[in-house]
C-alpha cells in the first residue's frame, strides 16, 4: 500500500509505530519444541467425541477450572467473549435434559428412511446421564453492546467465537484424560426452560464430561459405519471453488 499524502488520513498506517506500552507486551514467539509440538498434535488427533466411556468418579475442581480457563482463552470477535459456562452436576437436572434429548432423538430418527433409520436408532448419541458433569456453553448475543468490532457484517461471529471456546476445552480435556461428548439433539427452548436461559442467549453446546480409560481410535460414527472421514485432498481448493459434488 502506498503511503498517503494526507496527514489526517485515518486509514494511513504506513508510519504507524508501536507505542512503548504496547511494545512491552511483545514477547518471543518461536516454534514449540518437537516434544511440545508432538503433544499438541496428539491432542488434536486423538480427541474424540465420547458418548459411553465415561467413568462415574467426579472430576476434581482444579482440573475443571483448567478446562474452563482453556475455554476462556479462546479467540472471540472484537474480544467479545460471549460465552458462559453453566455447570450441571445434579442428576435430576441431567435427567430432565436427557428427556429433552430423548424426545428430539425420536423425531430425528424419523427423518431417516428404512435401514438408515434402524442404523441411526442403534447409535448412542449422548452421555448425559452417564457422565458425572455436564457443561452448557452459551453465547450472549448482547455482550459488548449493540455494535461489536468485527461482528458488524456477520452477526453469527459471536457463535463462531463460542465454538472456539468449546474446541479449546475439548482439546485441553483430551490432554487431561477427560472425555467430552457434544450433544446437540434437543429443542433449544426445552433446555433453555430447564436452565432458565434468557431469550437473547443462545445455547451453543451441551457437553458431557468425565474421566475415560478408553477412546475409539477413529470417530465412533466411522467405527459404526455411519460415515467415513473425507479425504483431505478433496477439500483443499486452489485459488477458488472447485467441484466437490461427490462428497
Ligand atoms: C456442533 C456439533 C454437534 C454435535 N452433536 C452431537 C450429538 O448431538 N450427538 C453425538 O453423539 N455427537 C455429536 N457431535 C459429535 C460428532 O458426531 C463427532 O464430532 C464426529 O462424529 C467426529 O468424531 P470425533 O469428534 O470423535 O472426531 C457433535 C459435534 C459437533 C461439532
PDB file of C-alpha atoms and ligand atoms in Angstrom:
ATOM      1  CA  UNK A   1       0.000   0.000   0.000  1.00  0.00           C
ATOM      2  CA  UNK A   2       1.279   3.476  -0.901  1.00  0.00           C
ATOM      3  CA  UNK A   3       1.742   5.942   1.984  1.00  0.00           C
ATOM      4  CA  UNK A   4      -0.973   8.599   1.978  1.00  0.00           C
ATOM      5  CA  UNK A   5      -0.080  12.252   1.355  1.00  0.00           C
ATOM      6  CA  UNK A   6      -2.889  13.387   3.639  1.00  0.00           C
ATOM      7  CA  UNK A   7      -1.545  13.564   7.216  1.00  0.00           C
ATOM      8  CA  UNK A   8      -5.120  13.461   8.542  1.00  0.00           C
ATOM      9  CA  UNK A   9      -5.996  10.241   6.723  1.00  0.00           C
ATOM     10  CA  UNK A  10      -7.271   7.958   9.486  1.00  0.00           C
ATOM     11  CA  UNK A  11      -6.556   4.887   7.365  1.00  0.00           C
ATOM     12  CA  UNK A  12      -2.891   5.736   6.859  1.00  0.00           C
ATOM     13  CA  UNK A  13      -0.990   3.118   8.810  1.00  0.00           C
ATOM     14  CA  UNK A  14       2.231   3.461   6.808  1.00  0.00           C
ATOM     15  CA  UNK A  15       4.054   5.383   9.525  1.00  0.00           C
ATOM     16  CA  UNK A  16       2.452   3.623  12.458  1.00  0.00           C
ATOM     17  CA  UNK A  17       4.827   2.736  15.252  1.00  0.00           C
ATOM     18  CA  UNK A  18       4.256   0.507  18.217  1.00  0.00           C
ATOM     19  CA  UNK A  19       3.879   2.533  21.390  1.00  0.00           C
ATOM     20  CA  UNK A  20       6.292   1.709  24.226  1.00  0.00           C
ATOM     21  CA  UNK A  21       3.343   0.453  26.289  1.00  0.00           C
ATOM     22  CA  UNK A  22       2.309  -1.949  23.549  1.00  0.00           C
ATOM     23  CA  UNK A  23       5.919  -2.930  22.756  1.00  0.00           C
ATOM     24  CA  UNK A  24       6.374  -4.067  26.361  1.00  0.00           C
ATOM     25  CA  UNK A  25       3.787  -6.779  25.647  1.00  0.00           C
ATOM     26  CA  UNK A  26       5.570  -8.221  22.610  1.00  0.00           C
ATOM     27  CA  UNK A  27       7.235 -11.452  23.649  1.00  0.00           C
ATOM     28  CA  UNK A  28       9.270 -14.059  21.788  1.00  0.00           C
ATOM     29  CA  UNK A  29       7.139 -16.410  19.684  1.00  0.00           C
ATOM     30  CA  UNK A  30       9.344 -19.136  18.245  1.00  0.00           C
ATOM     31  CA  UNK A  31       8.025 -22.570  17.273  1.00  0.00           C
ATOM     32  CA  UNK A  32       7.444 -25.083  20.047  1.00  0.00           C
ATOM     33  CA  UNK A  33       9.998 -27.797  20.735  1.00  0.00           C
ATOM     34  CA  UNK A  34       9.467 -31.077  18.898  1.00  0.00           C
ATOM     35  CA  UNK A  35       8.122 -32.693  22.066  1.00  0.00           C
ATOM     36  CA  UNK A  36       5.655 -29.855  22.622  1.00  0.00           C
ATOM     37  CA  UNK A  37       4.509 -29.972  19.001  1.00  0.00           C
ATOM     38  CA  UNK A  38       4.003 -33.712  19.229  1.00  0.00           C
ATOM     39  CA  UNK A  39       1.827 -33.220  22.301  1.00  0.00           C
ATOM     40  CA  UNK A  40      -0.313 -30.586  20.590  1.00  0.00           C
ATOM     41  CA  UNK A  41      -0.866 -32.719  17.503  1.00  0.00           C
ATOM     42  CA  UNK A  42      -1.537 -35.768  19.665  1.00  0.00           C
ATOM     43  CA  UNK A  43      -4.310 -33.938  21.480  1.00  0.00           C
ATOM     44  CA  UNK A  44      -5.819 -32.872  18.154  1.00  0.00           C
ATOM     45  CA  UNK A  45      -5.550 -36.290  16.508  1.00  0.00           C
ATOM     46  CA  UNK A  46      -6.742 -38.398  19.437  1.00  0.00           C
ATOM     47  CA  UNK A  47      -9.551 -36.116  20.661  1.00  0.00           C
ATOM     48  CA  UNK A  48     -12.841 -37.992  20.418  1.00  0.00           C
ATOM     49  CA  UNK A  49     -16.493 -37.302  20.888  1.00  0.00           C
ATOM     50  CA  UNK A  50     -17.377 -39.589  23.789  1.00  0.00           C
ATOM     51  CA  UNK A  51     -20.855 -40.976  24.433  1.00  0.00           C
ATOM     52  CA  UNK A  52     -20.395 -44.032  26.606  1.00  0.00           C
ATOM     53  CA  UNK A  53     -16.882 -44.493  28.014  1.00  0.00           C
ATOM     54  CA  UNK A  54     -17.315 -42.133  30.977  1.00  0.00           C
ATOM     55  CA  UNK A  55     -16.201 -43.197  34.454  1.00  0.00           C
ATOM     56  CA  UNK A  56     -18.583 -42.162  37.239  1.00  0.00           C
ATOM     57  CA  UNK A  57     -15.978 -40.553  39.545  1.00  0.00           C
ATOM     58  CA  UNK A  58     -16.305 -36.773  39.763  1.00  0.00           C
ATOM     59  CA  UNK A  59     -13.739 -34.501  38.156  1.00  0.00           C
ATOM     60  CA  UNK A  60     -11.590 -32.540  40.644  1.00  0.00           C
ATOM     61  CA  UNK A  61     -12.398 -28.832  40.885  1.00  0.00           C
ATOM     62  CA  UNK A  62      -8.878 -27.731  39.930  1.00  0.00           C
ATOM     63  CA  UNK A  63      -8.991 -29.824  36.756  1.00  0.00           C
ATOM     64  CA  UNK A  64     -12.397 -28.427  35.785  1.00  0.00           C
ATOM     65  CA  UNK A  65     -11.022 -24.956  36.412  1.00  0.00           C
ATOM     66  CA  UNK A  66      -8.133 -25.612  33.996  1.00  0.00           C
ATOM     67  CA  UNK A  67     -10.603 -26.699  31.322  1.00  0.00           C
ATOM     68  CA  UNK A  68     -12.678 -23.552  31.827  1.00  0.00           C
ATOM     69  CA  UNK A  69      -9.534 -21.387  31.712  1.00  0.00           C
ATOM     70  CA  UNK A  70      -8.612 -23.056  28.404  1.00  0.00           C
ATOM     71  CA  UNK A  71     -12.089 -22.331  27.031  1.00  0.00           C
ATOM     72  CA  UNK A  72     -11.875 -18.726  28.234  1.00  0.00           C
ATOM     73  CA  UNK A  73      -8.582 -18.249  26.324  1.00  0.00           C
ATOM     74  CA  UNK A  74     -10.403 -18.766  23.017  1.00  0.00           C
ATOM     75  CA  UNK A  75     -10.385 -16.114  20.314  1.00  0.00           C
ATOM     76  CA  UNK A  76     -13.575 -14.079  20.009  1.00  0.00           C
ATOM     77  CA  UNK A  77     -14.857 -11.464  17.618  1.00  0.00           C
ATOM     78  CA  UNK A  78     -13.926  -7.984  18.893  1.00  0.00           C
ATOM     79  CA  UNK A  79     -12.751  -9.778  22.064  1.00  0.00           C
ATOM     80  CA  UNK A  80     -16.452 -10.110  22.812  1.00  0.00           C
ATOM     81  CA  UNK A  81     -16.052 -13.254  24.970  1.00  0.00           C
ATOM     82  CA  UNK A  82     -19.750 -14.022  24.560  1.00  0.00           C
ATOM     83  CA  UNK A  83     -19.614 -17.345  26.387  1.00  0.00           C
ATOM     84  CA  UNK A  84     -20.984 -18.546  29.713  1.00  0.00           C
ATOM     85  CA  UNK A  85     -20.458 -21.969  31.230  1.00  0.00           C
ATOM     86  CA  UNK A  86     -23.429 -23.445  33.083  1.00  0.00           C
ATOM     87  CA  UNK A  87     -22.192 -26.296  35.262  1.00  0.00           C
ATOM     88  CA  UNK A  88     -24.702 -29.112  35.729  1.00  0.00           C
ATOM     89  CA  UNK A  89     -23.815 -31.742  38.285  1.00  0.00           C
ATOM     90  CA  UNK A  90     -27.211 -32.664  39.724  1.00  0.00           C
ATOM     91  CA  UNK A  91     -28.561 -35.948  38.396  1.00  0.00           C
ATOM     92  CA  UNK A  92     -32.104 -34.583  38.426  1.00  0.00           C
ATOM     93  CA  UNK A  93     -31.244 -31.715  36.062  1.00  0.00           C
ATOM     94  CA  UNK A  94     -29.316 -34.061  33.807  1.00  0.00           C
ATOM     95  CA  UNK A  95     -32.311 -36.393  33.759  1.00  0.00           C
ATOM     96  CA  UNK A  96     -34.549 -33.557  32.567  1.00  0.00           C
ATOM     97  CA  UNK A  97     -32.041 -32.711  29.842  1.00  0.00           C
ATOM     98  CA  UNK A  98     -31.930 -36.376  28.830  1.00  0.00           C
ATOM     99  CA  UNK A  99     -35.724 -36.365  28.452  1.00  0.00           C
ATOM    100  CA  UNK A 100     -35.379 -33.374  26.098  1.00  0.00           C
ATOM    101  CA  UNK A 101     -32.715 -35.260  24.139  1.00  0.00           C
ATOM    102  CA  UNK A 102     -34.799 -38.429  24.026  1.00  0.00           C
ATOM    103  CA  UNK A 103     -37.835 -36.696  22.562  1.00  0.00           C
ATOM    104  CA  UNK A 104     -35.762 -34.884  19.925  1.00  0.00           C
ATOM    105  CA  UNK A 105     -33.851 -38.051  19.115  1.00  0.00           C
ATOM    106  CA  UNK A 106     -37.071 -39.901  18.335  1.00  0.00           C
ATOM    107  CA  UNK A 107     -38.034 -37.078  15.976  1.00  0.00           C
ATOM    108  CA  UNK A 108     -34.575 -37.199  14.397  1.00  0.00           C
ATOM    109  CA  UNK A 109     -34.810 -40.939  13.757  1.00  0.00           C
ATOM    110  CA  UNK A 110     -37.982 -40.399  11.702  1.00  0.00           C
ATOM    111  CA  UNK A 111     -36.054 -38.116   9.341  1.00  0.00           C
ATOM    112  CA  UNK A 112     -34.120 -41.126   8.031  1.00  0.00           C
ATOM    113  CA  UNK A 113     -35.630 -43.887   5.900  1.00  0.00           C
ATOM    114  CA  UNK A 114     -35.511 -47.681   6.137  1.00  0.00           C
ATOM    115  CA  UNK A 115     -32.198 -49.249   7.034  1.00  0.00           C
ATOM    116  CA  UNK A 116     -30.588 -45.886   7.693  1.00  0.00           C
ATOM    117  CA  UNK A 117     -33.244 -45.208  10.339  1.00  0.00           C
ATOM    118  CA  UNK A 118     -32.594 -48.533  12.028  1.00  0.00           C
ATOM    119  CA  UNK A 119     -28.868 -47.814  11.937  1.00  0.00           C
ATOM    120  CA  UNK A 120     -29.486 -44.377  13.476  1.00  0.00           C
ATOM    121  CA  UNK A 121     -31.561 -45.879  16.255  1.00  0.00           C
ATOM    122  CA  UNK A 122     -28.681 -48.204  17.178  1.00  0.00           C
ATOM    123  CA  UNK A 123     -26.274 -45.288  17.657  1.00  0.00           C
ATOM    124  CA  UNK A 124     -25.637 -43.879  21.110  1.00  0.00           C
ATOM    125  CA  UNK A 125     -25.611 -40.124  20.694  1.00  0.00           C
ATOM    126  CA  UNK A 126     -25.269 -38.750  24.212  1.00  0.00           C
ATOM    127  CA  UNK A 127     -23.794 -39.427  27.639  1.00  0.00           C
ATOM    128  CA  UNK A 128     -25.930 -37.031  29.658  1.00  0.00           C
ATOM    129  CA  UNK A 129     -26.865 -39.461  32.419  1.00  0.00           C
ATOM    130  CA  UNK A 130     -23.608 -41.397  32.495  1.00  0.00           C
ATOM    131  CA  UNK A 131     -21.086 -38.548  32.578  1.00  0.00           C
ATOM    132  CA  UNK A 132     -20.700 -37.005  36.049  1.00  0.00           C
ATOM    133  CA  UNK A 133     -20.587 -33.431  34.743  1.00  0.00           C
ATOM    134  CA  UNK A 134     -22.392 -31.534  32.013  1.00  0.00           C
ATOM    135  CA  UNK A 135     -21.488 -28.024  30.902  1.00  0.00           C
ATOM    136  CA  UNK A 136     -23.920 -25.999  28.850  1.00  0.00           C
ATOM    137  CA  UNK A 137     -21.923 -23.418  26.894  1.00  0.00           C
ATOM    138  CA  UNK A 138     -23.930 -20.413  25.792  1.00  0.00           C
ATOM    139  CA  UNK A 139     -23.466 -17.325  23.625  1.00  0.00           C
ATOM    140  CA  UNK A 140     -24.738 -13.992  24.937  1.00  0.00           C
ATOM    141  CA  UNK A 141     -25.631 -12.122  21.741  1.00  0.00           C
ATOM    142  CA  UNK A 142     -25.843  -8.771  23.592  1.00  0.00           C
ATOM    143  CA  UNK A 143     -22.461  -8.844  25.309  1.00  0.00           C
ATOM    144  CA  UNK A 144     -20.315  -5.820  24.486  1.00  0.00           C
ATOM    145  CA  UNK A 145     -23.257  -3.707  23.322  1.00  0.00           C
ATOM    146  CA  UNK A 146     -25.104  -3.360  20.008  1.00  0.00           C
ATOM    147  CA  UNK A 147     -22.018  -2.767  17.824  1.00  0.00           C
ATOM    148  CA  UNK A 148     -19.141  -5.167  18.299  1.00  0.00           C
ATOM    149  CA  UNK A 149     -15.867  -4.687  16.442  1.00  0.00           C
ATOM    150  CA  UNK A 150     -15.586  -7.257  13.648  1.00  0.00           C
ATOM    151  CA  UNK A 151     -19.153  -8.519  14.024  1.00  0.00           C
ATOM    152  CA  UNK A 152     -20.704  -5.654  12.089  1.00  0.00           C
ATOM    153  CA  UNK A 153     -21.364  -7.662   8.910  1.00  0.00           C
ATOM    154  CA  UNK A 154     -21.735 -11.155  10.289  1.00  0.00           C
ATOM    155  CA  UNK A 155     -23.725 -11.480  13.496  1.00  0.00           C
ATOM    156  CA  UNK A 156     -23.006 -15.206  13.586  1.00  0.00           C
ATOM    157  CA  UNK A 157     -19.389 -14.494  14.532  1.00  0.00           C
ATOM    158  CA  UNK A 158     -20.460 -14.450  18.194  1.00  0.00           C
ATOM    159  CA  UNK A 159     -21.477 -18.083  17.887  1.00  0.00           C
ATOM    160  CA  UNK A 160     -18.288 -18.899  15.944  1.00  0.00           C
ATOM    161  CA  UNK A 161     -16.332 -17.422  18.877  1.00  0.00           C
ATOM    162  CA  UNK A 162     -18.182 -19.596  21.348  1.00  0.00           C
ATOM    163  CA  UNK A 163     -17.441 -22.687  19.271  1.00  0.00           C
ATOM    164  CA  UNK A 164     -13.742 -21.788  19.538  1.00  0.00           C
ATOM    165  CA  UNK A 165     -14.144 -21.904  23.340  1.00  0.00           C
ATOM    166  CA  UNK A 166     -15.734 -25.339  23.063  1.00  0.00           C
ATOM    167  CA  UNK A 167     -12.850 -26.649  20.988  1.00  0.00           C
ATOM    168  CA  UNK A 168     -10.235 -25.247  23.392  1.00  0.00           C
ATOM    169  CA  UNK A 169     -11.973 -27.027  26.258  1.00  0.00           C
ATOM    170  CA  UNK A 170     -12.270 -30.238  24.245  1.00  0.00           C
ATOM    171  CA  UNK A 171      -8.552 -30.356  23.437  1.00  0.00           C
ATOM    172  CA  UNK A 172      -7.493 -29.474  26.977  1.00  0.00           C
ATOM    173  CA  UNK A 173      -9.788 -32.219  28.251  1.00  0.00           C
ATOM    174  CA  UNK A 174      -8.099 -34.750  25.982  1.00  0.00           C
ATOM    175  CA  UNK A 175      -4.724 -33.826  27.469  1.00  0.00           C
ATOM    176  CA  UNK A 176      -6.201 -34.292  30.979  1.00  0.00           C
ATOM    177  CA  UNK A 177      -7.616 -37.773  30.244  1.00  0.00           C
ATOM    178  CA  UNK A 178     -11.147 -36.400  30.291  1.00  0.00           C
ATOM    179  CA  UNK A 179     -13.670 -37.403  27.652  1.00  0.00           C
ATOM    180  CA  UNK A 180     -16.089 -34.864  26.198  1.00  0.00           C
ATOM    181  CA  UNK A 181     -19.285 -35.528  24.272  1.00  0.00           C
ATOM    182  CA  UNK A 182     -21.156 -32.762  22.460  1.00  0.00           C
ATOM    183  CA  UNK A 183     -24.936 -33.157  22.488  1.00  0.00           C
ATOM    184  CA  UNK A 184     -26.974 -31.030  20.098  1.00  0.00           C
ATOM    185  CA  UNK A 185     -30.070 -33.182  19.636  1.00  0.00           C
ATOM    186  CA  UNK A 186     -32.707 -31.217  21.544  1.00  0.00           C
ATOM    187  CA  UNK A 187     -35.079 -28.328  21.036  1.00  0.00           C
ATOM    188  CA  UNK A 188     -33.166 -25.296  22.280  1.00  0.00           C
ATOM    189  CA  UNK A 189     -36.246 -23.961  24.080  1.00  0.00           C
ATOM    190  CA  UNK A 190     -36.562 -27.164  26.096  1.00  0.00           C
ATOM    191  CA  UNK A 191     -33.048 -26.819  27.539  1.00  0.00           C
ATOM    192  CA  UNK A 192     -33.467 -23.066  27.949  1.00  0.00           C
ATOM    193  CA  UNK A 193     -36.530 -23.695  30.103  1.00  0.00           C
ATOM    194  CA  UNK A 194     -34.670 -26.223  32.280  1.00  0.00           C
ATOM    195  CA  UNK A 195     -31.703 -23.883  32.819  1.00  0.00           C
ATOM    196  CA  UNK A 196     -33.689 -20.605  32.845  1.00  0.00           C
ATOM    197  CA  UNK A 197     -31.636 -19.142  29.994  1.00  0.00           C
ATOM    198  CA  UNK A 198     -32.888 -15.754  28.692  1.00  0.00           C
ATOM    199  CA  UNK A 199     -34.134 -15.265  25.112  1.00  0.00           C
ATOM    200  CA  UNK A 200     -31.109 -13.343  23.780  1.00  0.00           C
ATOM    201  CA  UNK A 201     -28.687 -16.068  24.912  1.00  0.00           C
ATOM    202  CA  UNK A 202     -28.110 -18.986  22.531  1.00  0.00           C
ATOM    203  CA  UNK A 203     -27.182 -22.494  23.534  1.00  0.00           C
ATOM    204  CA  UNK A 204     -24.082 -23.493  21.590  1.00  0.00           C
ATOM    205  CA  UNK A 205     -23.178 -26.803  23.202  1.00  0.00           C
ATOM    206  CA  UNK A 206     -24.261 -29.239  25.851  1.00  0.00           C
ATOM    207  CA  UNK A 207     -21.070 -31.050  26.795  1.00  0.00           C
ATOM    208  CA  UNK A 208     -20.868 -34.272  28.814  1.00  0.00           C
ATOM    209  CA  UNK A 209     -17.582 -34.711  30.690  1.00  0.00           C
ATOM    210  CA  UNK A 210     -15.948 -37.463  32.677  1.00  0.00           C
ATOM    211  CA  UNK A 211     -12.710 -39.388  33.019  1.00  0.00           C
ATOM    212  CA  UNK A 212     -12.184 -42.015  30.342  1.00  0.00           C
ATOM    213  CA  UNK A 213      -9.885 -45.032  30.281  1.00  0.00           C
ATOM    214  CA  UNK A 214     -10.511 -45.834  26.622  1.00  0.00           C
ATOM    215  CA  UNK A 215     -11.265 -43.890  23.470  1.00  0.00           C
ATOM    216  CA  UNK A 216     -12.004 -45.027  19.939  1.00  0.00           C
ATOM    217  CA  UNK A 217      -9.040 -44.620  17.595  1.00  0.00           C
ATOM    218  CA  UNK A 218     -11.322 -43.030  14.978  1.00  0.00           C
ATOM    219  CA  UNK A 219     -14.697 -41.239  15.124  1.00  0.00           C
ATOM    220  CA  UNK A 220     -17.334 -43.528  16.603  1.00  0.00           C
ATOM    221  CA  UNK A 221     -19.625 -42.738  13.652  1.00  0.00           C
ATOM    222  CA  UNK A 222     -16.933 -44.158  11.355  1.00  0.00           C
ATOM    223  CA  UNK A 223     -16.403 -47.204  13.598  1.00  0.00           C
ATOM    224  CA  UNK A 224     -20.152 -47.878  13.417  1.00  0.00           C
ATOM    225  CA  UNK A 225     -20.375 -47.448   9.641  1.00  0.00           C
ATOM    226  CA  UNK A 226     -22.355 -44.198   9.596  1.00  0.00           C
ATOM    227  CA  UNK A 227     -19.877 -42.000   7.736  1.00  0.00           C
ATOM    228  CA  UNK A 228     -16.162 -42.021   6.955  1.00  0.00           C
ATOM    229  CA  UNK A 229     -13.594 -39.236   7.185  1.00  0.00           C
ATOM    230  CA  UNK A 230     -13.379 -37.408   3.849  1.00  0.00           C
ATOM    231  CA  UNK A 231     -10.049 -37.326   2.010  1.00  0.00           C
ATOM    232  CA  UNK A 232      -8.374 -34.007   2.860  1.00  0.00           C
ATOM    233  CA  UNK A 233      -7.090 -33.590  -0.696  1.00  0.00           C
ATOM    234  CA  UNK A 234     -10.690 -33.397  -1.973  1.00  0.00           C
ATOM    235  CA  UNK A 235     -11.375 -30.498   0.396  1.00  0.00           C
ATOM    236  CA  UNK A 236      -8.420 -28.303  -0.481  1.00  0.00           C
ATOM    237  CA  UNK A 237      -9.036 -25.986  -3.450  1.00  0.00           C
ATOM    238  CA  UNK A 238      -6.551 -23.723  -5.202  1.00  0.00           C
ATOM    239  CA  UNK A 239      -7.493 -20.091  -5.880  1.00  0.00           C
ATOM    240  CA  UNK A 240     -11.258 -20.620  -5.925  1.00  0.00           C
ATOM    241  CA  UNK A 241     -14.165 -23.022  -5.597  1.00  0.00           C
ATOM    242  CA  UNK A 242     -13.906 -26.366  -7.345  1.00  0.00           C
ATOM    243  CA  UNK A 243     -16.378 -29.152  -7.910  1.00  0.00           C
ATOM    244  CA  UNK A 244     -16.835 -31.494  -4.955  1.00  0.00           C
ATOM    245  CA  UNK A 245     -20.355 -32.778  -5.537  1.00  0.00           C
ATOM    246  CA  UNK A 246     -19.347 -36.389  -4.931  1.00  0.00           C
ATOM    247  CA  UNK A 247     -18.773 -35.589  -1.236  1.00  0.00           C
TER     248      UNK A 247
HETATM  249  C1  LIG B   1     -21.627 -28.960  16.545  1.00  0.00           C
HETATM  250  C2  LIG B   1     -21.513 -30.421  16.910  1.00  0.00           C
HETATM  251  C3  LIG B   1     -22.634 -31.083  17.366  1.00  0.00           C
HETATM  252  C4  LIG B   1     -22.567 -32.435  17.695  1.00  0.00           C
HETATM  253  N1  LIG B   1     -23.669 -33.073  18.194  1.00  0.00           N
HETATM  254  C5  LIG B   1     -23.586 -34.363  18.565  1.00  0.00           C
HETATM  255  C6  LIG B   1     -24.700 -35.033  19.140  1.00  0.00           C
HETATM  256  O1  LIG B   1     -25.771 -34.470  19.355  1.00  0.00           O
HETATM  257  N2  LIG B   1     -24.544 -36.333  19.482  1.00  0.00           N
HETATM  258  C7  LIG B   1     -23.368 -37.008  19.265  1.00  0.00           C
HETATM  259  O2  LIG B   1     -23.289 -38.194  19.603  1.00  0.00           O
HETATM  260  N3  LIG B   1     -22.291 -36.396  18.738  1.00  0.00           N
HETATM  261  C8  LIG B   1     -22.378 -35.097  18.389  1.00  0.00           C
HETATM  262  N4  LIG B   1     -21.271 -34.459  17.862  1.00  0.00           N
HETATM  263  C9  LIG B   1     -20.017 -35.206  17.704  1.00  0.00           C
HETATM  264  C10 LIG B   1     -19.768 -35.623  16.260  1.00  0.00           C
HETATM  265  O3  LIG B   1     -20.607 -36.682  15.913  1.00  0.00           O
HETATM  266  C11 LIG B   1     -18.300 -36.033  16.142  1.00  0.00           C
HETATM  267  O4  LIG B   1     -17.508 -34.902  16.389  1.00  0.00           O
HETATM  268  C12 LIG B   1     -17.942 -36.579  14.773  1.00  0.00           C
HETATM  269  O5  LIG B   1     -18.634 -37.757  14.550  1.00  0.00           O
HETATM  270  C13 LIG B   1     -16.433 -36.848  14.642  1.00  0.00           C
HETATM  271  O6  LIG B   1     -15.998 -37.662  15.705  1.00  0.00           O
HETATM  272  P1  LIG B   1     -14.847 -37.213  16.695  1.00  0.00           P
HETATM  273  O7  LIG B   1     -15.289 -35.944  17.357  1.00  0.00           O
HETATM  274  O8  LIG B   1     -14.696 -38.340  17.677  1.00  0.00           O
HETATM  275  O9  LIG B   1     -13.599 -36.987  15.891  1.00  0.00           O
HETATM  276  C14 LIG B   1     -21.332 -33.131  17.548  1.00  0.00           C
HETATM  277  C15 LIG B   1     -20.201 -32.440  17.088  1.00  0.00           C
HETATM  278  C16 LIG B   1     -20.283 -31.101  16.789  1.00  0.00           C
HETATM  279  C17 LIG B   1     -19.048 -30.372  16.325  1.00  0.00           C
END
